[in-house]
Short mmCIF file of C-alpha atoms and ligand atoms in Angstrom, two decimals:
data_model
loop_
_atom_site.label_atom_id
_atom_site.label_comp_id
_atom_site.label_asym_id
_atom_site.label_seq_id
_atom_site.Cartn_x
_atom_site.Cartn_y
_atom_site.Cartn_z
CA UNK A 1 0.00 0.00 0.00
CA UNK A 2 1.11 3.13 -1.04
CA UNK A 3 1.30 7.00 1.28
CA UNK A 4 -2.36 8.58 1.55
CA UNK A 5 -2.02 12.31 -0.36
CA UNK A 6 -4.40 15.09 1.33
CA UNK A 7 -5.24 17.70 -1.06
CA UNK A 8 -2.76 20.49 0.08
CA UNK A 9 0.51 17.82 0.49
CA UNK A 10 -0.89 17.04 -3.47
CA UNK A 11 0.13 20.52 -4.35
CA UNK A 12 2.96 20.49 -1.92
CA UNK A 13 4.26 17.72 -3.95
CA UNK A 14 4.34 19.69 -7.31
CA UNK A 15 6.43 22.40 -5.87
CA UNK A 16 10.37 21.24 -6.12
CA UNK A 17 11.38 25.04 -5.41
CA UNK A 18 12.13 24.30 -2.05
CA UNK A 19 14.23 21.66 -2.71
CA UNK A 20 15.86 23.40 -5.26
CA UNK A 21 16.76 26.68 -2.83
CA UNK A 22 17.96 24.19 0.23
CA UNK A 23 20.53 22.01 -2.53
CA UNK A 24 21.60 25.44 -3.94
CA UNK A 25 22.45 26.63 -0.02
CA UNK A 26 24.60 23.18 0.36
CA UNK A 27 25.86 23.76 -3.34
CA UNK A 28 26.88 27.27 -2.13
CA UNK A 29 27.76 26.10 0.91
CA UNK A 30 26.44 29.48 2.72
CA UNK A 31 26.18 27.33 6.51
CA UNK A 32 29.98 27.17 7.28
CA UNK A 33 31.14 30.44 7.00
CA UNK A 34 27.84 31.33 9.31
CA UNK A 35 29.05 28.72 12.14
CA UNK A 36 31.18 31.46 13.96
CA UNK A 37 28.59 33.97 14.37
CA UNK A 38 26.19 36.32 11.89
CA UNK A 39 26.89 37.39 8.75
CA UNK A 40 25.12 39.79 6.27
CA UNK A 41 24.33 39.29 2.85
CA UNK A 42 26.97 41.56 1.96
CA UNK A 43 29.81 39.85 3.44
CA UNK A 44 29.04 36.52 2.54
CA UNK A 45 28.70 37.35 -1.15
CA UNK A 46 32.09 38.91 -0.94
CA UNK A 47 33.24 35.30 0.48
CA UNK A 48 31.69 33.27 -2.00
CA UNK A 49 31.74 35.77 -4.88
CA UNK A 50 27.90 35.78 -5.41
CA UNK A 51 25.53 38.33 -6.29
CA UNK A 52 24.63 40.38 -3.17
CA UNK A 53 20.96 41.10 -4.36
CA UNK A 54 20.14 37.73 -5.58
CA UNK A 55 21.73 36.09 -2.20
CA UNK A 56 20.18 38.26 0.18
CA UNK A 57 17.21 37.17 -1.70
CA UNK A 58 17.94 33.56 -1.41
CA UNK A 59 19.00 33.56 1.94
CA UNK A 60 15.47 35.19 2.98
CA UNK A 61 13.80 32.65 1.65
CA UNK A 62 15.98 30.22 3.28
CA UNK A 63 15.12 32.07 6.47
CA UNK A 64 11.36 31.55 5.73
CA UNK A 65 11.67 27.54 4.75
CA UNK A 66 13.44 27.91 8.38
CA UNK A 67 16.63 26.91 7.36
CA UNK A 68 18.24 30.18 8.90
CA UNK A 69 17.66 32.96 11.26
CA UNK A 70 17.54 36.30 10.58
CA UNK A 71 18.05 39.84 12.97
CA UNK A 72 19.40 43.51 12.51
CA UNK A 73 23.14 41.90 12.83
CA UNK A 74 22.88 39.45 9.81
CA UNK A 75 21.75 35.75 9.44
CA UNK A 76 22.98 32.99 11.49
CA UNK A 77 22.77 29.18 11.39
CA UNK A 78 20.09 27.15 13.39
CA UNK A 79 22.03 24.95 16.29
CA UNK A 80 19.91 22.31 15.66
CA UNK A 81 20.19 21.98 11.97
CA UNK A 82 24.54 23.28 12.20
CA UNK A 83 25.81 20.15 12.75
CA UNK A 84 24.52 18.47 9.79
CA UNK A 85 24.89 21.27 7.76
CA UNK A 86 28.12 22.95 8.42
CA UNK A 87 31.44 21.39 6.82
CA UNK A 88 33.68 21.04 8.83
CA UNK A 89 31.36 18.87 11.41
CA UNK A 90 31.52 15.41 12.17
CA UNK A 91 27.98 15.23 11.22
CA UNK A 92 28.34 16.99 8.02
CA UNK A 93 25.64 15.40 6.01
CA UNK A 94 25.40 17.67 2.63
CA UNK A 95 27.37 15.54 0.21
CA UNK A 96 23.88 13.76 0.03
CA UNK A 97 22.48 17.02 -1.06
CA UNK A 98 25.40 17.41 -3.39
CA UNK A 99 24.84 14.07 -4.89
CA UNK A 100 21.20 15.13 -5.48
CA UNK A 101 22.02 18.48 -7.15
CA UNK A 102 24.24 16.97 -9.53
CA UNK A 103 21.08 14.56 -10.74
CA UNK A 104 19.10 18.23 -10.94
CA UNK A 105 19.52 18.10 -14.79
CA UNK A 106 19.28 14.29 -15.26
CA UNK A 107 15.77 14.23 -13.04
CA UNK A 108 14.65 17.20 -15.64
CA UNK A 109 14.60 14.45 -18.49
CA UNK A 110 12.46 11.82 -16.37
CA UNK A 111 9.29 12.16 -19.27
CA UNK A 112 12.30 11.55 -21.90
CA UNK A 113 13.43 8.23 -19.92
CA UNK A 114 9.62 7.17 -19.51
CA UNK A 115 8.61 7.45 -23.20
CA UNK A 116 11.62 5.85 -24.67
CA UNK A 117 12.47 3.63 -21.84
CA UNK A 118 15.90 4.37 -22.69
CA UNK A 119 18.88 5.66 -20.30
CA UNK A 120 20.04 9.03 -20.49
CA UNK A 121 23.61 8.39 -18.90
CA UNK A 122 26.26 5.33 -20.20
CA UNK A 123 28.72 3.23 -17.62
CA UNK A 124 29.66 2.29 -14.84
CA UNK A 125 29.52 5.47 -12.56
CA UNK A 126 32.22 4.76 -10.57
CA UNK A 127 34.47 4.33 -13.83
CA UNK A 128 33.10 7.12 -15.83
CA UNK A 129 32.14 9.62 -13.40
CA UNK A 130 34.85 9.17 -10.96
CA UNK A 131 33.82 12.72 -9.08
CA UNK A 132 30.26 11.22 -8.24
CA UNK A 133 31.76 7.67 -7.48
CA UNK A 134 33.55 9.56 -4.56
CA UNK A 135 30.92 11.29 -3.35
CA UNK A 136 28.44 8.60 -2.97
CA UNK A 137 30.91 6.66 -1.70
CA UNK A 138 31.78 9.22 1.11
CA UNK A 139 27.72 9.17 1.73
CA UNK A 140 27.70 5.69 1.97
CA UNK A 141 30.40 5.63 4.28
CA UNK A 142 28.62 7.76 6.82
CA UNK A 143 25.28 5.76 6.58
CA UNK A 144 27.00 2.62 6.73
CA UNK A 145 28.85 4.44 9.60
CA UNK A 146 25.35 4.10 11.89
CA UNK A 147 24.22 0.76 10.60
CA UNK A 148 27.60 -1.14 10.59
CA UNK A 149 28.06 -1.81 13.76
CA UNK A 150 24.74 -3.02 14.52
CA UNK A 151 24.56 -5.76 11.53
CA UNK A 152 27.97 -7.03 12.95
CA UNK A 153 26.40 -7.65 16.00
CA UNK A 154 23.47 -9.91 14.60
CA UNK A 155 25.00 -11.84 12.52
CA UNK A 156 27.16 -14.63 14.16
CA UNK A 157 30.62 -14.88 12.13
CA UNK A 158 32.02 -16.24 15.41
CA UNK A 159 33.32 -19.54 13.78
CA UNK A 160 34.50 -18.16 10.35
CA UNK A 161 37.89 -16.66 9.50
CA UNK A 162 38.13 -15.31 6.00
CA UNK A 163 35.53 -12.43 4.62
CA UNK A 164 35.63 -11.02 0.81
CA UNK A 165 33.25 -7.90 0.68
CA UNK A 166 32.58 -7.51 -2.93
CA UNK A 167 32.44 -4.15 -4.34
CA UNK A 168 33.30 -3.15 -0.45
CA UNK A 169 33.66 0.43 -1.47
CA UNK A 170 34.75 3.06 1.25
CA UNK A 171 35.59 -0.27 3.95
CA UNK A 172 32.69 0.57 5.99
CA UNK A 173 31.56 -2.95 6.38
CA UNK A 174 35.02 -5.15 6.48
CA UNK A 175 36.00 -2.60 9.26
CA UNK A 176 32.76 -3.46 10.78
CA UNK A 177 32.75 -6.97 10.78
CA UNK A 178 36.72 -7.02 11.73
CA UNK A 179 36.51 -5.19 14.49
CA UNK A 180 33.52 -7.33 16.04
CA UNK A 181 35.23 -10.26 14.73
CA UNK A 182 39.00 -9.49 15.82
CA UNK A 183 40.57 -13.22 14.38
CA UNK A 184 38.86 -12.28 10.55
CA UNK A 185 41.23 -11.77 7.73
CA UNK A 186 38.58 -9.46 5.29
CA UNK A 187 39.85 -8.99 1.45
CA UNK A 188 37.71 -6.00 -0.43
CA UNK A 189 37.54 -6.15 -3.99
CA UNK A 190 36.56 -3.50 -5.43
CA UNK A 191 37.28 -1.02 -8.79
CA UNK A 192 40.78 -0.12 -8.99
CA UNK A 193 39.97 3.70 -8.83
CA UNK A 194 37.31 3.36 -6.05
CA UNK A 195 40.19 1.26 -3.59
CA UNK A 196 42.04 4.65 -3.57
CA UNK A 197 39.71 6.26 -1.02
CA UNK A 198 39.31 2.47 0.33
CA UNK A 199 42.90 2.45 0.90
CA UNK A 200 43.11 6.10 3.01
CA UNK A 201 39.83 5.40 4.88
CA UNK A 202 41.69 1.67 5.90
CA UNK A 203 45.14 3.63 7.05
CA UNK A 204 42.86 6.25 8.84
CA UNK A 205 41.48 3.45 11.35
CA UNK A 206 44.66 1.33 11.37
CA UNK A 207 42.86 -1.32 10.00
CA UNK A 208 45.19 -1.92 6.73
CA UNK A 209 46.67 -5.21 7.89
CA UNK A 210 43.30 -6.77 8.51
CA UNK A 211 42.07 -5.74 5.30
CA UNK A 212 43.29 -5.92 2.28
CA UNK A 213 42.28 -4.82 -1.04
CA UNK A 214 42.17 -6.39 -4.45
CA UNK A 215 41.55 -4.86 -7.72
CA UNK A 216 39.29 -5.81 -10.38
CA UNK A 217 35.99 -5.97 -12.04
CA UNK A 218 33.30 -8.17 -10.65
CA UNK A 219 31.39 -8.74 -13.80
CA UNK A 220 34.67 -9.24 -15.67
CA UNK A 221 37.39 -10.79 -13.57
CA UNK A 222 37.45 -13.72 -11.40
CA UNK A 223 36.99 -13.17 -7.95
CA UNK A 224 39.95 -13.92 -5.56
CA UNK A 225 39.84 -17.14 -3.90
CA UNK A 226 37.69 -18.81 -1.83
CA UNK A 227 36.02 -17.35 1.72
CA UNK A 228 34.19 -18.55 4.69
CA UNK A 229 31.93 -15.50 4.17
CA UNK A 230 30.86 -13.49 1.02
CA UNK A 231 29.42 -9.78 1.72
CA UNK A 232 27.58 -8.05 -0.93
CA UNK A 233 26.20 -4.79 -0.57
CA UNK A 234 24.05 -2.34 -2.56
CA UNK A 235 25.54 -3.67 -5.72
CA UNK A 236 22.69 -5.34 -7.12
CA UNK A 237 20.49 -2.20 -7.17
CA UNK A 238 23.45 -0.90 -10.48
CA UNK A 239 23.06 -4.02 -12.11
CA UNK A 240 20.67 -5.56 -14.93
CA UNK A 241 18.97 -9.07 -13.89
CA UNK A 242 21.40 -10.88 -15.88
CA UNK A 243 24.63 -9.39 -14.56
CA UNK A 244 22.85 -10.39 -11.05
CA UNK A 245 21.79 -13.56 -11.53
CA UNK A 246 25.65 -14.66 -13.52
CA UNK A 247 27.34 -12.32 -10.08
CA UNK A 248 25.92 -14.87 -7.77
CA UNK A 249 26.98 -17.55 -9.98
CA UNK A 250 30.54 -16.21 -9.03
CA UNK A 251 29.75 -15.62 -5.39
CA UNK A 252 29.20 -19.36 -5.12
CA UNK A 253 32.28 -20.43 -6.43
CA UNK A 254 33.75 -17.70 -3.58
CA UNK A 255 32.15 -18.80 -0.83
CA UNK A 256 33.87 -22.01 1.59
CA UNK A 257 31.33 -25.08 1.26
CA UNK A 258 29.59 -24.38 4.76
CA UNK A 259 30.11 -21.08 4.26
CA UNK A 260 27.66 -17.92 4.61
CA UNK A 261 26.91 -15.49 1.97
CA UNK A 262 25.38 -12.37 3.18
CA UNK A 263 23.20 -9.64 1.00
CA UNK A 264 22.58 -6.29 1.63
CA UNK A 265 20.15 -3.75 -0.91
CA UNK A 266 16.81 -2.03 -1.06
CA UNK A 267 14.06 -4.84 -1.57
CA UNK A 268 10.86 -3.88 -3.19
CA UNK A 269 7.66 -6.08 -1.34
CA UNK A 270 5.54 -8.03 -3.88
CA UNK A 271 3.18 -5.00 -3.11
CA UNK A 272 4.85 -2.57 -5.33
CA UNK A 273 4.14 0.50 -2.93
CA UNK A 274 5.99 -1.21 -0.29
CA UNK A 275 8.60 -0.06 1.01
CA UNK A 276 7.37 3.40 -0.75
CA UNK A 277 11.09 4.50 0.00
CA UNK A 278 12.80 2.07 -2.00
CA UNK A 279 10.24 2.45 -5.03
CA UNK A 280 10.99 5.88 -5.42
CA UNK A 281 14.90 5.06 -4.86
CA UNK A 282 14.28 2.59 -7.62
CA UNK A 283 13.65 5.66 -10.30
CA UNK A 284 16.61 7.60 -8.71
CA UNK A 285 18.32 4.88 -9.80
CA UNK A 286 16.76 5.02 -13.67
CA UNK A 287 17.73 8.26 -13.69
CA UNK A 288 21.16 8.74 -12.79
CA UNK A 289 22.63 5.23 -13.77
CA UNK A 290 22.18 3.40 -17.25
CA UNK A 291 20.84 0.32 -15.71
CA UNK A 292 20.02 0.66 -12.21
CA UNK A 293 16.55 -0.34 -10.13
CA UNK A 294 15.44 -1.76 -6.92
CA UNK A 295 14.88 -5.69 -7.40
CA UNK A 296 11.92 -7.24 -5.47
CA UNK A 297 13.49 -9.61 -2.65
CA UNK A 298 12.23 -12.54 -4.79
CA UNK A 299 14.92 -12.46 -7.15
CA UNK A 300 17.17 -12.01 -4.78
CA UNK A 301 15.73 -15.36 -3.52
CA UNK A 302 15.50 -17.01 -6.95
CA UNK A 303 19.34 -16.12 -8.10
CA UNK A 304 20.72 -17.14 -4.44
CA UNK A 305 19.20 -20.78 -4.57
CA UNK A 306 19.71 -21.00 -8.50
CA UNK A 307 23.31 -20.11 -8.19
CA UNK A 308 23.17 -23.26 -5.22
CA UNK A 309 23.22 -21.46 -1.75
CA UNK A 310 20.42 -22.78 0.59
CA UNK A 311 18.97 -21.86 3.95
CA UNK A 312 18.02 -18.39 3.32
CA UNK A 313 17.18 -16.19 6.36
CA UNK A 314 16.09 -12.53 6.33
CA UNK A 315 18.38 -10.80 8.70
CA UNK A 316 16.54 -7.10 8.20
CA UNK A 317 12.87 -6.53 6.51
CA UNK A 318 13.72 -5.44 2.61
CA UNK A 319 17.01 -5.10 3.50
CA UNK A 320 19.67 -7.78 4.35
CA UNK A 321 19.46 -11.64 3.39
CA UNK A 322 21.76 -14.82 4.55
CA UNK A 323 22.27 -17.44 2.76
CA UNK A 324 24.66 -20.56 3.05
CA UNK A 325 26.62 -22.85 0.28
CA UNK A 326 25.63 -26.55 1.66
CA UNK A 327 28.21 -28.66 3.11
CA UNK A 328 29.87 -31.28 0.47
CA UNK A 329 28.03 -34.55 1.35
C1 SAM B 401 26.96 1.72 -4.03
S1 SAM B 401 28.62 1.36 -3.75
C2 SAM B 401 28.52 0.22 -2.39
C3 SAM B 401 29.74 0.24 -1.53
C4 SAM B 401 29.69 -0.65 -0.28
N1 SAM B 401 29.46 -2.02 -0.61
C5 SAM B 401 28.65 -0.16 0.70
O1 SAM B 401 27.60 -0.79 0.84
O2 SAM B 401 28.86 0.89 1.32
C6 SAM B 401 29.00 0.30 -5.08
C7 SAM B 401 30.45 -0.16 -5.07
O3 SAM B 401 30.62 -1.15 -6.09
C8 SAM B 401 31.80 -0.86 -6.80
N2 SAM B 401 31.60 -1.40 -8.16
C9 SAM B 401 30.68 -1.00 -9.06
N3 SAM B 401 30.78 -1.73 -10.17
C10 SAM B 401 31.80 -2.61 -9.96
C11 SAM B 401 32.37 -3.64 -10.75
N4 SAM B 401 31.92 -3.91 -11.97
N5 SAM B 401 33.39 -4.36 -10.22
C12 SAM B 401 33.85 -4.10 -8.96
N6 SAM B 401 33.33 -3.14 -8.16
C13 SAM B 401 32.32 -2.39 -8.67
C14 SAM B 401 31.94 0.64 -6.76
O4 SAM B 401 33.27 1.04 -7.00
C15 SAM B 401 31.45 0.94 -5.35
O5 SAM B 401 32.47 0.86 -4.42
#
């Protein structure tokens, strides 16, 4: 089952100008200069070379969405919202709304996409644009920052020694899992250019010794070796059904007999308008990748036990699945 609209959120949902003025205030990054104290219009247009008319105008309606305060000594950040918004916090959360306003001109063509049912972008992101590769990896790194930890906790790896996180990206996981699990040895494979921010993120926590990294292309290249436990995550959601259902083909022939694969994406529910979330994520993903789209957890089902992995368990509703390659008789 899908949201219930009320008449005024139906017009509210027309309007994108909002949305538009908040990304351009992260584009323009107008909170950090403000998280020392107020600033006028004037001054910050100096800093960030900007039109003082137009960004006085901006930043006024910023005031009204509530985004920022306003008084006779300039405009100044809200606490509450600061931490997410200004750079140089820990909390920092506006590559997210970076990663959105670079999709600004590729969302514009979403009629285009549904009449011709044709892509409007080519490749592999993370090969061709390398810029937005980084930056939702460095988003993905901070979710995975909160949820990490708590998926190594239920999932019992207690008894297994050797971990290959597949397209691991920014390490988030393997550090994870190693650090519940101090005897693992973790590989990450992973794109060539994409272990480069693996490899600082790994020296950053220390971790490079209990990690290591191996280049190469899962669709093309053999996976290396064989591994007690296989972690995938939010791969399959870039992928067509074929290169999913041959990937897990693969991930089979990685994983120890005994062993445990694990899968982590955004299910859609036979109910198409369940999750609602990961519906809509599912046209994000038409939009800004050639090939992307939220899978429904049944063929996530159907490719595990057709590849030969048995005992599936749902670790998290729509989100995470375990699976495990049978003993050999
Ligand atoms: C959405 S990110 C997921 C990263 C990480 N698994 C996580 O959940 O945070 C996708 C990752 O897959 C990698 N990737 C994409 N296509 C790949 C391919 N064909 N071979 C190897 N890695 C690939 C990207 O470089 C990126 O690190």
């Amino acid at each position: 089952m899908g949201q219930t609209v009320s008449v005024p959120s139906l017009f509210q949902l027309g309007y994108y100008w909002e949305a538009k003025i908040f990304l351009t205030s992260v584009k323009l990054d107008l909170y950090t200069p403000l998280a020392n104290g107020p600033k006028t219009a004037m001054a910050l247009a100096e800093n960030i070379e900007a039109d003082p008319d137009a960004l006085e105008r901006l930043m006024d309606a910023l005031v009204s969405i509530g985004l920022l305060k306003k008084d006779e000594t300039g405009y100044t950040n809200i606490p509450e919202l600061a931490e997410f918004l200004v750079k140089t916090s820990r909390f920092y959360m506006g590559e997210l709304m970076l990663l959105q306003d670079a999709e600004w001109d590729h969302w514009g063509k979403l009629e285009q996409i549904v009449k011709t049912g044709k892509p409007i972008v080519t490749g592999n992101i993370f090969k061709s644009r390398p810029e937005i590769g980084a930056t939702v990896l460095s988003v993905l790194n901070r979710m995975a920052q909160r949820v990490a930890p708590g998926l190594a906790e239920k999932i019992d790896l207690s008894k297994f020694k050797s971990f290959l996180d597949v397209g691991g990206g920014a390490g988030t996981f393997s550090m994870a899992f190693c650090k519940r699990y101090p005897h693992l040895k973790a590989m990450l494979f992973d794109l060539p250019q994409t272990l480069q921010v693996t490899e600082v993120n790994l020296k950053k926590a220390g971790m490079e010794n209990q990690v290591l990294l191996k280049g190469g292309d899962f669709n093309l290249d053999p996976l290396p070796g064989t591994f007690d436990v296989v972690f995938l995550s939010d791969i399959l959601h870039y992928q067509t059904e074929e290169e999913n259902a041959a990937l897990f083909l693969k991930l089979y022939q990685a994983t120890q007999p005994g062993g445990m694969i694990i899968v982590k994406d955004m299910f859609i529910n036979a109910d198409p308008g369940s999750p609602g979330w990961n519906a809509v994520f599912s046209i994000h993903m038409m939009v800004y990748s050639e090939k992307g789209r939220c899978f429904r957890e049944d063929a996530i089902r159907r490719w595990l036990t057709q590849a030969g992995f048995g005992d599936i368990q749902e670790i998290e509703r729509n989100t995470v699945l375990s699976a495990r390659r049978p003993e050999l008789q």
